[in-house]
Short mmCIF file of C-alpha atoms in Angstrom, two decimals:
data_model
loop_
_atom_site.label_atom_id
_atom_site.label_comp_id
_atom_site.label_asym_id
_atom_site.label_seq_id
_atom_site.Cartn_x
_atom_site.Cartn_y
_atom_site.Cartn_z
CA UNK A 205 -11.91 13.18 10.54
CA UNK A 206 -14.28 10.48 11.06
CA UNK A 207 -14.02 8.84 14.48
CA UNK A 208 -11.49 6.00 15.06
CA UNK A 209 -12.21 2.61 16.61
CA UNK A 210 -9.35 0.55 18.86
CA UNK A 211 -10.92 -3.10 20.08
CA UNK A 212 -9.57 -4.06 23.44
CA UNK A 213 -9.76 -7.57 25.32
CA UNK A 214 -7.87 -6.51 29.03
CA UNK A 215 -4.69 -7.72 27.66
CA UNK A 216 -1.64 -5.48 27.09
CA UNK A 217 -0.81 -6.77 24.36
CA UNK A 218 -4.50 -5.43 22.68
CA UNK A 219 -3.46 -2.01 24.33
CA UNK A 220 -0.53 -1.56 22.26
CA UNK A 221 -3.13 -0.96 19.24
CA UNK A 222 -3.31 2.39 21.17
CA UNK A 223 -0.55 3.91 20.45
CA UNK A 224 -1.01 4.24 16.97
CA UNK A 225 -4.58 5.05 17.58
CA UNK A 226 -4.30 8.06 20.25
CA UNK A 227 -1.61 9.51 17.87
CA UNK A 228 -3.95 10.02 14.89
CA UNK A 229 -6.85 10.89 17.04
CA UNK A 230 -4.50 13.44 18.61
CA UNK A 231 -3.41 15.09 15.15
CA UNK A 232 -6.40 14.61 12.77
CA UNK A 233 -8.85 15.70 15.89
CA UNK A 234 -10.79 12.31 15.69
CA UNK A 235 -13.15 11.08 18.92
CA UNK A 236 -11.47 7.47 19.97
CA UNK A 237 -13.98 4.79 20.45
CA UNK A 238 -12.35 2.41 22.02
CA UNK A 239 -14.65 -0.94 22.59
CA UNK A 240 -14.88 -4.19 24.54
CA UNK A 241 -16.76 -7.37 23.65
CA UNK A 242 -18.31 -9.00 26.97
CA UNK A 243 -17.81 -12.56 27.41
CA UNK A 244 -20.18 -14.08 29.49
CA UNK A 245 -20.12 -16.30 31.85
CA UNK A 246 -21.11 -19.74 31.25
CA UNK A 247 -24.97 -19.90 31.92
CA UNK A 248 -24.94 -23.85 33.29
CA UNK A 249 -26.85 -23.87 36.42
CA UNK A 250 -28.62 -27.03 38.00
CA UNK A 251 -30.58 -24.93 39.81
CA UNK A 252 -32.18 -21.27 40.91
CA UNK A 253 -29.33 -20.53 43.43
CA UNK A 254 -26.71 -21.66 40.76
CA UNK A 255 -28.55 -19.38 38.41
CA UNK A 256 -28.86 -16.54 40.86
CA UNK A 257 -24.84 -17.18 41.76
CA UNK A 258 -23.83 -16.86 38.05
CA UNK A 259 -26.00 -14.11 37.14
CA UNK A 260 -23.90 -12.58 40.11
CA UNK A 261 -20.76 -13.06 38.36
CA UNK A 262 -21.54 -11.71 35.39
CA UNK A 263 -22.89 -8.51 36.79
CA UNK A 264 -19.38 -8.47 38.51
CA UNK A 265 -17.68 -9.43 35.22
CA UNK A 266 -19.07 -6.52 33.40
CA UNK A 267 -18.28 -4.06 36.17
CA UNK A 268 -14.77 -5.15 36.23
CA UNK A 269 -15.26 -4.46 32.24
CA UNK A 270 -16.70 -1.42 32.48
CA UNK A 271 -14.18 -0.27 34.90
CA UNK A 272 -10.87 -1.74 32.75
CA UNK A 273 -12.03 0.44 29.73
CA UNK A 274 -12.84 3.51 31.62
CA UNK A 275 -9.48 3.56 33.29
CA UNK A 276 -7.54 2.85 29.83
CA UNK A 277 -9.92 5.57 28.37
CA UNK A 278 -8.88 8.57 31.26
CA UNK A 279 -5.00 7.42 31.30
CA UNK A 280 -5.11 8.17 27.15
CA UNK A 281 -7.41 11.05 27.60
CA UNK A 282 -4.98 12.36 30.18
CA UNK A 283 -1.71 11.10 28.15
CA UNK A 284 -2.68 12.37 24.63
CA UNK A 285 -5.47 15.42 25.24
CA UNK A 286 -7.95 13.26 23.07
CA UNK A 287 -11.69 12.65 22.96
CA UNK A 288 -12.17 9.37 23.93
CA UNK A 289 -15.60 7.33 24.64
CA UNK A 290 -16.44 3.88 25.41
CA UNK A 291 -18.26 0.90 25.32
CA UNK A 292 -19.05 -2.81 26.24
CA UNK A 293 -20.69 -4.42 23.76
CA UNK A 294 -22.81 -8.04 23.79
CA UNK A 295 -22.48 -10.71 20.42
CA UNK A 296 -20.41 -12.55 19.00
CA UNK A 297 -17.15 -10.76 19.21
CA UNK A 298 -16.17 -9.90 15.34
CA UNK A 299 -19.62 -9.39 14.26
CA UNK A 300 -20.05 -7.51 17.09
CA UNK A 301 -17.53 -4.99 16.35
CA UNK A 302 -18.06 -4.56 12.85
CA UNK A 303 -22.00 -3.42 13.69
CA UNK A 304 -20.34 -0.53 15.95
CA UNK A 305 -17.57 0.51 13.42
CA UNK A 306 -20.66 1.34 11.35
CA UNK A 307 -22.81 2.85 14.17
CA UNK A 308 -20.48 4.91 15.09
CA UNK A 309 -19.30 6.17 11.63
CA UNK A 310 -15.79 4.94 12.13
CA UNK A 311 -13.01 6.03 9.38
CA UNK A 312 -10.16 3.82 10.68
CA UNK A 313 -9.68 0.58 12.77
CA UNK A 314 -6.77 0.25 14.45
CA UNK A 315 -5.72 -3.12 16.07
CA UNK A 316 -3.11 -5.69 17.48
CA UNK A 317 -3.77 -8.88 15.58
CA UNK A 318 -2.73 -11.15 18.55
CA UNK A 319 -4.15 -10.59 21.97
CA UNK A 320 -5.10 -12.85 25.00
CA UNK A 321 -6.95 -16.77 25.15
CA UNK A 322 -8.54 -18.81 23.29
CA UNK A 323 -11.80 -17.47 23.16
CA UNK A 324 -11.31 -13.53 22.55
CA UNK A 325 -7.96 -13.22 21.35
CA UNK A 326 -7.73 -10.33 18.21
CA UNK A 327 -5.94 -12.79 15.63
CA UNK A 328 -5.78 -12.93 11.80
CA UNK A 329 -8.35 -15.89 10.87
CA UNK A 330 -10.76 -14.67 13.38
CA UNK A 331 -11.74 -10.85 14.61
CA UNK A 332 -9.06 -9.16 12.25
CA UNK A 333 -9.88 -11.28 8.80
CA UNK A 334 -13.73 -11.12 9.68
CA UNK A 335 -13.23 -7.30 9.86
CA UNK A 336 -11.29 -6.72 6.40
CA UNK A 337 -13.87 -9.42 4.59
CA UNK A 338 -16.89 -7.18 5.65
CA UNK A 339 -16.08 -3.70 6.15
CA UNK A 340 -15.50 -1.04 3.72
CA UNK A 341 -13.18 1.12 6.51
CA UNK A 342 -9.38 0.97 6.48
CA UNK A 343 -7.92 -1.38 9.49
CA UNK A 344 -4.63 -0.64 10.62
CA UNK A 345 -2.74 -4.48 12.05
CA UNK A 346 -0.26 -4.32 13.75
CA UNK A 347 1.62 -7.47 16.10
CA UNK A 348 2.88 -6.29 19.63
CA UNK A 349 6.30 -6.74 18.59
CA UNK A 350 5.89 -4.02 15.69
CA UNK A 351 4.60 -1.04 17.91
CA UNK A 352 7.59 0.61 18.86
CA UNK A 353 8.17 1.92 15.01
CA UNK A 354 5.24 4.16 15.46
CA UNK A 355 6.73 7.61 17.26
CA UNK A 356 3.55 8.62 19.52
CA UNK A 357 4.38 12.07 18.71
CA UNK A 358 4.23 11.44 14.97
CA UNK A 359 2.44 9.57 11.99
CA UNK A 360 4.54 7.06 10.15
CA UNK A 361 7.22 8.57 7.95
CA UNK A 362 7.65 6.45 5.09
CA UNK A 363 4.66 4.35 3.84
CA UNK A 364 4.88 1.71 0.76
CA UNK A 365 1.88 1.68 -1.32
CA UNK A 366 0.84 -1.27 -3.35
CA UNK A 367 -0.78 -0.95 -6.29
CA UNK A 368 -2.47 -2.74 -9.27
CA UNK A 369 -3.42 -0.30 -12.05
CA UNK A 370 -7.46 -0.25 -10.79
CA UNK A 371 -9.05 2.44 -9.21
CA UNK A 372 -10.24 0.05 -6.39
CA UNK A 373 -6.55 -0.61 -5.32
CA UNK A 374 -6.09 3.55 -5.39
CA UNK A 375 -8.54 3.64 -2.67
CA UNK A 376 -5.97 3.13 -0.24
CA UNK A 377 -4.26 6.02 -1.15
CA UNK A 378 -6.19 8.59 0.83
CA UNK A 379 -6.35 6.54 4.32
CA UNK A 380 -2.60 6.20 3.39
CA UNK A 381 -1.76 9.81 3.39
CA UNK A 382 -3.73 9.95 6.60
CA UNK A 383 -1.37 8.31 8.82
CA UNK A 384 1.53 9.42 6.40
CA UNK A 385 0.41 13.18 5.60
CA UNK A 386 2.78 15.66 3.78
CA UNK A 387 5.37 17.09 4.17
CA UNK A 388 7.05 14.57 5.97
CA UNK A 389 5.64 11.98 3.99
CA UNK A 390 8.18 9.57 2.04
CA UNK A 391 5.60 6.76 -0.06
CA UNK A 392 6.75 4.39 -1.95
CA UNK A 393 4.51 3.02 -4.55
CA UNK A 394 4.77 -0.37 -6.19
CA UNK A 395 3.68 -2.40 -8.86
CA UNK A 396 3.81 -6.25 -9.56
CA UNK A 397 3.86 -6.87 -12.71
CA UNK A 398 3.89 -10.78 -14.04
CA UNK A 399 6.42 -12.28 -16.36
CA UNK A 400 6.05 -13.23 -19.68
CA UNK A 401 7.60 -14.24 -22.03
CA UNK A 402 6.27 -11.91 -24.75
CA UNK A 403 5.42 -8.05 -23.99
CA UNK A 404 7.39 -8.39 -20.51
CA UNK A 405 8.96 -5.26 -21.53
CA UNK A 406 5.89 -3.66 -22.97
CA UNK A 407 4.13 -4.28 -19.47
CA UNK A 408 7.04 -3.25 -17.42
CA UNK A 409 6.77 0.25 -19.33
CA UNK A 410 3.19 0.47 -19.11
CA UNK A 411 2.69 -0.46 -15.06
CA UNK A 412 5.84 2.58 -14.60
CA UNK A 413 4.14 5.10 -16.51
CA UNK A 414 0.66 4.42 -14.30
CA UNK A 415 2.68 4.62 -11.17
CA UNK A 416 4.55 7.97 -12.39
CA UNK A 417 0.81 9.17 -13.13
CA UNK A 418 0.17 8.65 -9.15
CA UNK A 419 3.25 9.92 -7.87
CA UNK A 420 2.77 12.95 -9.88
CA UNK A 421 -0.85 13.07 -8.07
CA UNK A 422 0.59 13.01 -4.96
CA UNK A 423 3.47 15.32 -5.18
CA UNK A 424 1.25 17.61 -6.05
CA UNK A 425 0.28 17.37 -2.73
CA UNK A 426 3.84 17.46 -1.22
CA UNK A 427 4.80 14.03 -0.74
CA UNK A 428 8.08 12.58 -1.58
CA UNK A 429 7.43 9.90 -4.21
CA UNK A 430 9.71 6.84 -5.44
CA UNK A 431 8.39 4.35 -7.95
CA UNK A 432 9.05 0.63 -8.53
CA UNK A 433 7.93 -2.01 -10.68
CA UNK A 434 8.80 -5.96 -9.97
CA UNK A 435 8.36 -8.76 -12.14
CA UNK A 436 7.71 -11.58 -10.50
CA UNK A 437 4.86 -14.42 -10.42
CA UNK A 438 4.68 -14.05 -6.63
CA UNK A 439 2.93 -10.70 -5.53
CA UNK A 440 2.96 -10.95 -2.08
CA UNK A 441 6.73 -12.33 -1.87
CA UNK A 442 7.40 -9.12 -3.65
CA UNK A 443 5.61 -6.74 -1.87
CA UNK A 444 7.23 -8.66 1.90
CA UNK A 445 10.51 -7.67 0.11
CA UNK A 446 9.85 -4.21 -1.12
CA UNK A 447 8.37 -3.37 2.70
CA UNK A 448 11.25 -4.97 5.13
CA UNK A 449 11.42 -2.84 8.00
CA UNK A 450 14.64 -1.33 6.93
CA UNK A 451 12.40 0.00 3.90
CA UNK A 452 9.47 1.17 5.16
CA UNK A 453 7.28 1.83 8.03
CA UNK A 454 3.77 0.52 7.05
CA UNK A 455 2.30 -1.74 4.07
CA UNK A 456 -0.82 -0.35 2.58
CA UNK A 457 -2.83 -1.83 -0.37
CA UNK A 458 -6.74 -2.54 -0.76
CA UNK A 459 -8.15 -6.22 -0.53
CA UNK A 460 -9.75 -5.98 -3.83
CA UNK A 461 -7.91 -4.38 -7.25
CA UNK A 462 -8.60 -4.97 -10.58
CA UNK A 463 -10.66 -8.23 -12.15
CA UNK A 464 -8.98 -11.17 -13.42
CA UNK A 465 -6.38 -13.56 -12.30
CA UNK A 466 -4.21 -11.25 -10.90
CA UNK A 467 -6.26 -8.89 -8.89
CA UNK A 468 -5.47 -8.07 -5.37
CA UNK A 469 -7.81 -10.18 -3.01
CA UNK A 470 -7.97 -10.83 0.50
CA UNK A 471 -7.31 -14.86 0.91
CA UNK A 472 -4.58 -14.37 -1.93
CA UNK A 473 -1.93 -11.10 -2.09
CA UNK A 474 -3.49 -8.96 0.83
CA UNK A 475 -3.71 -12.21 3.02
CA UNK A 476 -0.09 -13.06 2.71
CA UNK A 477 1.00 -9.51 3.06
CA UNK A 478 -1.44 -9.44 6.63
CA UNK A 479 0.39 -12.60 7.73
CA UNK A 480 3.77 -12.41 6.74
CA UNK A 481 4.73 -8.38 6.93
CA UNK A 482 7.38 -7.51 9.81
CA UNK A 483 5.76 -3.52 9.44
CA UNK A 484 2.13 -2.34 10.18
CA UNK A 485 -0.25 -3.21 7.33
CA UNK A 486 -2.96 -0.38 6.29
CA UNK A 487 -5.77 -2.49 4.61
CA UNK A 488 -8.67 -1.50 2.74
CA UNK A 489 -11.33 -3.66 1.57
CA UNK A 490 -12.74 -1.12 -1.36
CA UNK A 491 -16.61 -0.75 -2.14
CA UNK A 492 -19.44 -2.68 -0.81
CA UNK A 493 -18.45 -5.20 1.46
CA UNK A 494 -19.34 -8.56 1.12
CA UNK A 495 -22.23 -10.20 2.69
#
């Protein structure tokens, strides 16, 4: 598997993106990058020894960095027998990251979407939404207080899968079945469909028979399959319900489906579903990204 990518910011709640990430390194044989963003310190100096004094603390800043992420790195390496490397990086922080993922090859993101301050905290509207707007690699989100549902010793169980009828939103699918693999794997796949008064039934019929034509697909592969189809004029509303924690372990869907009013797209469905899901959400922004 392609390498996987963890951004940390010192703060524990940023290291609980780990645990997700260390057990899919550790069962798909993936190398860990796991990266840090320097923040500098504030170059206002008044004169050459103020200049020389916070050059100083930079230096120290970064070593203090340096020595943070190495530490993290050899406690996973020795917790979970993975590959791990590491860097600091200089930028802006999301841009930042998003030039490594693709340095580095990276095939999954994983990440907390709250971490510490103002100024480098890993929140949706900032590092996270700047990440699923211009990358074409599947980011795993999850909030501190949803980490404990993923077994370190395991990949998630049972996974719901949104879908849309377009081969864009099927892109998902196989970063899905990555951290949900057969046998054990239980998806659920779902369809919103909208009402109408005329043909309701007619599209009801038709979005079921797609999604039987998927599950099929993957029980070929040896995943346990379930099928639904809602009507409803609120997408994301229905896909919150269908994944309640009770349901499901993890949320996955792609930012962009099919064309036209209804299409999956990040600001509209995915957005809500990032923001409002009490489970892990698997996102996908299909094709090229955006500039």
């Amino acid at each position: 598997m392609r390498p996987i990518l963890t951004p940390l910011d010192g703060s524990r709640l940023a290291e609980e993106s780990l645990r997700a990430a260390c057990a899919t390194a550790r069962r798909t044989g993936a190398v860990l990058h796991m990266v840090l963003v320097h923040h500098p310190v504030a170059p206002n100096a008044d004169s050459a020894a103020m200049a020389t004094a916070i050059e100083e603390l930079d230096r120290l800043a970064r070593e203090g960095e340096e020595r943070y992420l190495e530490q993290v790195a050899e406690r996973m390496r020795e917790t979970h027998g993975i590959h791990v490397e590491t860097a600091i990086l200089d930028g802006p922080v999301a841009e930042t990251i998003g030039a490594y993922v693709r340095q580095v090859g990276a095939g999954l993101v994983v990440m907390t979407t709250h971490g510490r301050g103002v100024v480098s905290r890993f929140w949706l509207g900032s590092v996270a939404d700047h990440l699923l707007r211009h990358l074409d690699v599947p980011l795993l989100l999850l909030r501190h207080h949803e980490t404990q549902l993923y077994d370190s010793r395991m990949a998630f169980r049972r996974m719901l899968i949104a879908l849309d009828g377009s081969e864009r939103a099927e892109t998902v699918l196989e970063p899905a079945l990555v951290l949900c693999p057969p046998p054990t794997a239980e998806i659920a796949l779902v369809r919103v469909v909208p009402p109408a008064e005329d043909g309701e039934v007619e599209g009801r019929s038709a979005a079921a028979v797609y999604l039987d034509e998927v599950a099929d697909r993957l029980e070929r592969r040896g995943c346990r399959v379930s099928t639904t189809v809602v009507v409803s004029d609120s997408p994301a509303q229905a896909i919150l319900e269908q994944g309640r924690p009770e349901a499901t372990d993890c949320i996955a869907m792609a930012t962009r489906g099919a064309s036209g009013v209804r299409r999956l797209v990040l600001g509209s469905v995915t957005d809500k579903v990032v923001r409002g899901a009490d489970v892990p959400v698997l996102a996908l922004h299909p094709g090229e990204a955006e500039a």
